PDB file of C-alpha atoms in Angstrom:
ATOM      1  CA  SER N   1     -12.856 -28.427  16.704  1.00 80.00           C
ATOM      2  CA  THR N   2      -9.566 -29.518  18.446  1.00 82.00           C
ATOM      3  CA  MET N   3     -10.178 -33.195  17.607  1.00 81.00           C
ATOM      4  CA  ALA N   4     -10.681 -32.261  13.966  1.00 77.00           C
ATOM      5  CA  LYS N   5      -8.046 -29.406  13.627  1.00 75.00           C
ATOM      6  CA  GLY N   6      -5.988 -29.755  16.382  1.00 76.00           C
ATOM      7  CA  PRO N   7      -4.510 -26.307  17.748  1.00 79.00           C
ATOM      8  CA  ALA N   8      -6.463 -23.908  16.128  1.00 77.00           C
ATOM      9  CA  GLY N   9      -9.571 -25.407  17.816  1.00 80.00           C
ATOM     10  CA  PHE N  10      -8.624 -23.901  21.149  1.00 82.00           C
ATOM     11  CA  LEU N  11      -6.028 -21.486  20.141  1.00 83.00           C
ATOM     12  CA  LEU N  12      -8.563 -18.978  17.988  1.00 84.00           C
ATOM     13  CA  PRO N  13     -10.921 -19.020  20.880  1.00 85.00           C
ATOM     14  CA  VAL N  14      -8.317 -17.866  23.131  1.00 84.00           C
ATOM     15  CA  LEU N  15      -6.368 -15.358  21.064  1.00 85.00           C
ATOM     16  CA  CYS N  16      -9.432 -13.958  20.458  1.00 84.00           C
ATOM     17  CA  ALA N  17     -10.333 -13.676  24.620  1.00 83.00           C
ATOM     18  CA  LEU N  18      -6.931 -12.385  24.983  1.00 84.00           C
ATOM     19  CA  ALA N  19      -6.771  -9.719  22.362  1.00 84.00           C
ATOM     20  CA  TYR N  20     -10.603  -8.645  23.621  1.00 82.00           C
ATOM     21  CA  VAL N  21      -9.250  -8.042  27.063  1.00 83.00           C
ATOM     22  CA  LEU N  22      -6.109  -6.190  25.976  1.00 83.00           C
ATOM     23  CA  VAL N  23      -8.144  -3.858  23.289  1.00 80.00           C
ATOM     24  CA  SER N  24     -10.985  -2.900  25.659  1.00 77.00           C
ATOM     25  CA  ARG N  25      -8.113  -2.517  28.536  1.00 78.00           C
ATOM     26  CA  ARG N  26      -9.556  -4.515  31.072  1.00 77.00           C
ATOM     27  CA  HIS N  27      -6.672  -6.308  31.734  1.00 76.00           C
ATOM     28  CA  ARG N  28      -7.897  -7.158  35.421  1.00 80.00           C
ATOM     29  CA  ASP N  29      -9.861  -9.855  33.544  1.00 77.00           C
ATOM     30  CA  LEU N  30      -6.903 -11.884  32.963  1.00 77.00           C
ATOM     31  CA  LEU N  31      -6.788 -12.751  36.276  1.00 78.00           C
ATOM     32  CA  LYS N  32     -10.661 -14.074  35.914  1.00 80.00           C
ATOM     33  CA  MET N  33      -9.941 -16.358  32.949  1.00 78.00           C
ATOM     34  CA  GLU N  34      -9.521 -19.645  34.232  1.00 82.00           C
ATOM     35  CA  LEU N  35      -7.184 -20.874  31.743  1.00 80.00           C
ATOM     36  CA  THR N  36      -5.834 -23.724  33.879  1.00 86.00           C
ATOM     37  CA  SER N  37      -9.462 -24.991  34.328  1.00 88.00           C
ATOM     38  CA  GLY N  38     -10.164 -24.481  30.659  1.00 86.00           C
ATOM     39  CA  LEU N  39      -6.985 -26.392  29.744  1.00 88.00           C
ATOM     40  CA  LEU N  40      -8.217 -29.422  32.138  1.00 92.00           C
ATOM     41  CA  ILE N  41     -11.358 -29.230  30.404  1.00 91.00           C
ATOM     42  CA  LEU N  42     -10.197 -29.508  27.044  1.00 88.00           C
ATOM     43  CA  LEU N  43      -7.728 -32.349  28.001  1.00 90.00           C
ATOM     44  CA  CYS N  44     -10.470 -34.273  29.305  1.00 92.00           C
ATOM     45  CA  VAL N  45     -12.784 -33.817  26.378  1.00 90.00           C
ATOM     46  CA  ALA N  46     -10.196 -34.281  23.456  1.00 88.00           C
ATOM     47  CA  LEU N  47      -7.483 -36.041  24.876  1.00 90.00           C
ATOM     48  CA  PRO N  48      -9.182 -39.417  25.073  1.00 92.00           C
ATOM     49  CA  TRP N  49     -10.044 -39.409  21.585  1.00 88.00           C
ATOM     50  CA  PHE N  50      -6.881 -38.829  20.455  1.00 88.00           C
ATOM     51  CA  VAL N  51      -5.485 -41.498  22.805  1.00 92.00           C
ATOM     52  CA  ALA N  52      -8.173 -44.055  21.529  1.00 92.00           C
ATOM     53  CA  MET N  53      -7.324 -43.231  17.908  1.00 90.00           C
ATOM     54  CA  TYR N  54      -3.804 -43.856  18.654  1.00 91.00           C
ATOM     55  CA  ALA N  55      -4.321 -46.950  20.187  1.00 93.00           C
ATOM     56  CA  ARG N  56      -6.360 -48.205  17.300  1.00 92.00           C
ATOM     57  CA  HIS N  57      -4.501 -47.248  14.299  1.00 91.00           C
ATOM     58  CA  GLY N  58      -0.900 -46.255  15.448  1.00 90.00           C
ATOM     59  CA  GLN N  59       1.353 -44.202  13.305  1.00 89.00           C
ATOM     60  CA  ALA N  60      -1.061 -43.977  10.731  1.00 90.00           C
ATOM     61  CA  PHE N  61      -3.376 -41.739  12.634  1.00 86.00           C
ATOM     62  CA  THR N  62      -0.657 -39.538  13.707  1.00 85.00           C
ATOM     63  CA  ASP N  63       0.815 -39.140  10.056  1.00 86.00           C
ATOM     64  CA  ARG N  64      -2.412 -38.451   8.504  1.00 83.00           C
ATOM     65  CA  LEU N  65      -4.107 -36.075  11.074  1.00 81.00           C
ATOM     66  CA  LEU N  66      -1.047 -34.541  12.880  1.00 78.00           C
ATOM     67  CA  PHE N  67       1.527 -34.199   9.835  1.00 82.00           C
ATOM     68  CA  HIS N  68      -0.867 -34.310   6.968  1.00 80.00           C
ATOM     69  CA  ASP N  69      -4.079 -32.673   7.599  1.00 76.00           C
ATOM     70  CA  MET N  70      -2.692 -30.282  10.408  1.00 77.00           C
ATOM     71  CA  PHE N  71       1.172 -29.353   9.983  1.00 77.00           C
ATOM     72  CA  LYS N  72       1.130 -29.588   5.859  1.00 77.00           C
ATOM     73  CA  ARG N  73      -2.054 -28.434   5.331  1.00 75.00           C
ATOM     74  CA  ALA N  74      -1.001 -24.790   7.290  1.00 73.00           C
ATOM     75  CA  PHE N  75       2.591 -24.844   5.909  1.00 74.00           C
ATOM     76  CA  THR N  76       2.357 -26.446   2.238  1.00 76.00           C
ATOM     77  CA  HIS N  77      -0.117 -26.693  -0.459  1.00 73.00           C
ATOM     78  CA  VAL N  78      -2.207 -29.608  -0.149  1.00 72.00           C
ATOM     79  CA  HIS N  79      -4.795 -30.703  -2.485  1.00 65.00           C
ATOM     80  CA  ASP N  80      -5.713 -27.149  -3.355  1.00 63.00           C
ATOM     81  CA  THR N  81      -8.960 -27.057  -5.273  1.00 64.00           C
ATOM     82  CA  ASN N  82      -8.367 -23.648  -6.661  1.00 63.00           C
ATOM     83  CA  GLU N  83      -5.254 -23.867  -8.956  1.00 66.00           C
ATOM     84  CA  GLY N  84      -4.956 -20.988 -10.845  1.00 64.00           C
ATOM     85  CA  ASP N  85      -6.697 -18.702  -8.378  1.00 68.00           C
ATOM     86  CA  ASP N  86      -5.085 -15.944  -6.361  1.00 67.00           C
ATOM     87  CA  VAL N  87      -4.705 -17.636  -2.913  1.00 70.00           C
ATOM     88  CA  SER N  88      -3.205 -14.643  -1.098  1.00 77.00           C
ATOM     89  CA  PHE N  89      -5.430 -12.916   1.736  1.00 78.00           C
ATOM     90  CA  ARG N  90      -7.708 -11.874  -1.085  1.00 82.00           C
ATOM     91  CA  TYR N  91      -8.990 -15.232  -1.961  1.00 84.00           C
ATOM     92  CA  TYR N  92     -10.759 -14.979   1.323  1.00 84.00           C
ATOM     93  CA  VAL N  93     -11.905 -11.337   0.711  1.00 85.00           C
ATOM     94  CA  TRP N  94     -13.541 -12.907  -2.469  1.00 86.00           C
ATOM     95  CA  GLN N  95     -15.090 -16.273  -0.659  1.00 86.00           C
ATOM     96  CA  LEU N  96     -16.436 -13.650   2.203  1.00 88.00           C
ATOM     97  CA  GLY N  97     -18.119 -11.721  -0.703  1.00 86.00           C
ATOM     98  CA  TYR N  98     -20.069 -14.968  -1.460  1.00 86.00           C
ATOM     99  CA  ALA N  99     -20.698 -15.806   2.011  1.00 87.00           C
ATOM    100  CA  MET N 100     -21.960 -12.528   3.240  1.00 87.00           C
ATOM    101  CA  PHE N 101     -24.309 -11.880   0.735  1.00 85.00           C
ATOM    102  CA  PRO N 102     -26.552 -10.081   0.303  1.00 81.00           C
ATOM    103  CA  TRP N 103     -24.824  -7.909   3.259  1.00 82.00           C
ATOM    104  CA  SER N 104     -21.724  -8.151   1.002  1.00 82.00           C
ATOM    105  CA  GLY N 105     -21.618  -4.137   0.637  1.00 80.00           C
ATOM    106  CA  VAL N 106     -22.380  -3.578   3.987  1.00 81.00           C
ATOM    107  CA  ALA N 107     -20.045  -5.937   5.910  1.00 85.00           C
ATOM    108  CA  PRO N 108     -16.600  -3.958   5.036  1.00 84.00           C
ATOM    109  CA  LEU N 109     -18.321  -1.001   6.738  1.00 83.00           C
ATOM    110  CA  ALA N 110     -19.356  -2.997   9.770  1.00 84.00           C
ATOM    111  CA  LEU N 111     -15.789  -4.423  10.349  1.00 84.00           C
ATOM    112  CA  VAL N 112     -14.117  -0.991  10.946  1.00 82.00           C
ATOM    113  CA  ALA N 113     -17.585   0.396  12.602  1.00 80.00           C
ATOM    114  CA  TRP N 114     -16.453  -0.755  16.091  1.00 76.00           C
ATOM    115  CA  LEU N 115     -13.637   1.593  16.296  1.00 76.00           C
ATOM    116  CA  ARG N 116     -15.910   4.561  16.876  1.00 72.00           C
ATOM    117  CA  ARG N 117     -17.734   2.809  19.993  1.00 66.00           C
ATOM    118  CA  ARG N 118     -14.732   1.193  21.326  1.00 60.00           C
ATOM    119  CA  GLU N 119     -14.385   4.226  24.070  1.00 61.00           C
ATOM    120  CA  GLU N 120     -17.797   3.812  25.159  1.00 67.00           C
ATOM    121  CA  ASN N 121     -18.363   1.928  28.420  1.00 67.00           C
ATOM    122  CA  SER N 122     -21.194  -0.578  27.478  1.00 75.00           C
ATOM    123  CA  ALA N 123     -21.692  -4.064  27.310  1.00 78.00           C
ATOM    124  CA  ARG N 124     -22.714  -3.273  23.292  1.00 79.00           C
ATOM    125  CA  ALA N 125     -19.204  -1.440  22.806  1.00 79.00           C
ATOM    126  CA  ASP N 126     -17.446  -4.755  24.590  1.00 80.00           C
ATOM    127  CA  ALA N 127     -19.659  -6.992  22.139  1.00 85.00           C
ATOM    128  CA  THR N 128     -18.477  -5.246  19.070  1.00 87.00           C
ATOM    129  CA  VAL N 129     -14.633  -5.538  20.230  1.00 85.00           C
ATOM    130  CA  PHE N 130     -14.861  -8.892  20.816  1.00 87.00           C
ATOM    131  CA  LEU N 131     -16.466  -9.476  17.655  1.00 90.00           C
ATOM    132  CA  ALA N 132     -13.977  -7.515  15.822  1.00 90.00           C
ATOM    133  CA  MET N 133     -11.271  -9.667  17.443  1.00 88.00           C
ATOM    134  CA  TRP N 134     -12.682 -12.822  16.650  1.00 90.00           C
ATOM    135  CA  PHE N 135     -13.246 -11.924  12.893  1.00 92.00           C
ATOM    136  CA  GLY N 136      -9.231 -10.439  12.633  1.00 89.00           C
ATOM    137  CA  PHE N 137      -7.940 -13.654  14.361  1.00 89.00           C
ATOM    138  CA  SER N 138     -10.214 -16.037  12.192  1.00 88.00           C
ATOM    139  CA  PHE N 139      -9.070 -14.364   8.966  1.00 91.00           C
ATOM    140  CA  ALA N 140      -5.668 -13.552   9.741  1.00 89.00           C
ATOM    141  CA  LEU N 141      -4.992 -17.488  10.559  1.00 85.00           C
ATOM    142  CA  PHE N 142      -6.660 -18.716   7.551  1.00 85.00           C
ATOM    143  CA  SER N 143      -5.211 -16.228   5.152  1.00 85.00           C
ATOM    144  CA  LEU N 144      -1.837 -17.752   6.683  1.00 84.00           C
ATOM    145  CA  MET N 145      -2.194 -20.820   5.790  1.00 82.00           C
ATOM    146  CA  LEU N 146      -1.166 -21.993   2.215  1.00 79.00           C
ATOM    147  CA  THR N 147      -3.481 -24.439   1.690  1.00 79.00           C
ATOM    148  CA  LYS N 148      -6.890 -22.890   0.958  1.00 80.00           C
ATOM    149  CA  PHE N 149     -10.245 -23.939   0.669  1.00 80.00           C
ATOM    150  CA  HIS N 150     -13.358 -21.529   0.422  1.00 79.00           C
ATOM    151  CA  HIS N 151     -15.069 -23.395   3.458  1.00 81.00           C
ATOM    152  CA  TYR N 152     -12.209 -22.693   5.784  1.00 83.00           C
ATOM    153  CA  ILE N 153     -13.212 -19.317   6.268  1.00 86.00           C
ATOM    154  CA  LEU N 154     -16.707 -20.038   7.710  1.00 88.00           C
ATOM    155  CA  PRO N 155     -15.528 -19.276  11.481  1.00 88.00           C
ATOM    156  CA  ALA N 156     -14.890 -15.705  10.423  1.00 90.00           C
ATOM    157  CA  VAL N 157     -18.793 -15.268   9.039  1.00 92.00           C
ATOM    158  CA  PRO N 158     -20.853 -15.168  12.053  1.00 92.00           C
ATOM    159  CA  PRO N 159     -18.704 -12.166  13.937  1.00 93.00           C
ATOM    160  CA  ALA N 160     -18.615 -10.413  10.483  1.00 92.00           C
ATOM    161  CA  ALA N 161     -22.464 -10.967  10.600  1.00 91.00           C
ATOM    162  CA  MET N 162     -23.257  -9.779  13.717  1.00 91.00           C
ATOM    163  CA  LEU N 163     -21.028  -6.564  13.431  1.00 91.00           C
ATOM    164  CA  THR N 164     -23.175  -6.053  10.251  1.00 89.00           C
ATOM    165  CA  GLY N 165     -26.208  -6.660  12.275  1.00 88.00           C
ATOM    166  CA  VAL N 166     -25.128  -4.089  15.106  1.00 87.00           C
ATOM    167  CA  MET N 167     -24.339  -1.172  12.550  1.00 84.00           C
ATOM    168  CA  LEU N 168     -27.461  -1.381  10.700  1.00 82.00           C
ATOM    169  CA  ASP N 169     -29.336  -1.354  14.324  1.00 82.00           C
ATOM    170  CA  ASP N 170     -27.341   1.983  15.048  1.00 78.00           C
ATOM    171  CA  ALA N 171     -28.340   3.186  11.634  1.00 74.00           C
ATOM    172  CA  ILE N 172     -31.975   2.768  12.445  1.00 74.00           C
ATOM    173  CA  ARG N 173     -31.713   3.602  16.177  1.00 72.00           C
ATOM    174  CA  THR N 174     -29.873   6.911  15.062  1.00 65.00           C
ATOM    175  CA  SER N 175     -32.400   7.888  12.388  1.00 61.00           C
ATOM    176  CA  GLU N 176     -35.206   7.504  14.827  1.00 58.00           C
ATOM    177  CA  ARG N 177     -33.583  10.311  16.951  1.00 59.00           C
ATOM    178  CA  ALA N 178     -32.011  12.413  14.505  1.00 55.00           C
ATOM    179  CA  ILE N 179     -33.301  15.833  15.376  1.00 53.00           C
ATOM    180  CA  GLY N 180     -31.862  19.439  15.048  1.00 51.00           C
ATOM    181  CA  THR N 181     -28.427  20.018  14.000  1.00 52.00           C
ATOM    182  CA  ASP N 182     -27.257  16.490  14.548  1.00 65.00           C
ATOM    183  CA  ALA N 183     -29.849  15.358  11.849  1.00 66.00           C
ATOM    184  CA  ILE N 184     -27.470  16.275   9.312  1.00 66.00           C
ATOM    185  CA  ARG N 185     -24.789  14.294  10.496  1.00 67.00           C
ATOM    186  CA  ARG N 186     -26.987  11.258  10.770  1.00 69.00           C
ATOM    187  CA  ARG N 187     -28.429  11.947   7.102  1.00 71.00           C
ATOM    188  CA  PHE N 188     -24.924  12.055   5.908  1.00 70.00           C
ATOM    189  CA  GLU N 189     -24.199   8.695   7.895  1.00 70.00           C
ATOM    190  CA  GLN N 190     -27.375   6.978   6.409  1.00 71.00           C
ATOM    191  CA  ALA N 191     -26.163   8.207   3.029  1.00 75.00           C
ATOM    192  CA  VAL N 192     -22.671   6.923   3.216  1.00 72.00           C
ATOM    193  CA  TYR N 193     -24.407   3.195   4.511  1.00 70.00           C
ATOM    194  CA  GLY N 194     -26.623   3.349   1.537  1.00 73.00           C
ATOM    195  CA  ALA N 195     -23.736   4.198  -1.011  1.00 75.00           C
ATOM    196  CA  VAL N 196     -21.634   1.324   0.372  1.00 70.00           C
ATOM    197  CA  ALA N 197     -24.749  -1.115   0.251  1.00 69.00           C
ATOM    198  CA  LEU N 198     -25.012  -0.009  -3.624  1.00 73.00           C
ATOM    199  CA  VAL N 199     -21.762  -0.284  -4.314  1.00 71.00           C
ATOM    200  CA  GLY N 200     -21.807  -3.728  -2.745  1.00 67.00           C
ATOM    201  CA  ALA N 201     -24.595  -5.036  -4.660  1.00 67.00           C
TER     202      ALA N 201
END
């Protein structure tokens, strides 16, 4: 992705990982992240292609890829196919509605449900925090870019889908063990999930 999309290819995963460490308060993990080795690997993988393409095409390569396809797409409107549409952040809310079907109604709830388990000390809670950071940074990055294509939001779909799966799994698990006074709260949660799904549909 770095070869095709430049800095976004490596900055997005790095930002997600750093945000995960900060939100989950695992600050000691910053020392284990081996950012230097990651940068060296990135240079070994991506740099030869940039060098080879520049050697072959010269300035035409940098003009097209770096300035037109990367810089201008981020900061100006370049050949949009959605003229007349609302291209604010709502554009990708709309596109995610299509992309997440048939879970479009449940996904928004799943995108905030991770906040409830953030304080849990478990691998499941850690995973949901990471997925939420992945979705948040992907959505923010592509919403801030001025050129908008429906397929740009694709990197935000996998974390949203996985968070939806985790939330649905939680709903099934809690319904299976709902007993006593806790049963009323569990039934209420299930009713909320059902209502959100119906509204989404």
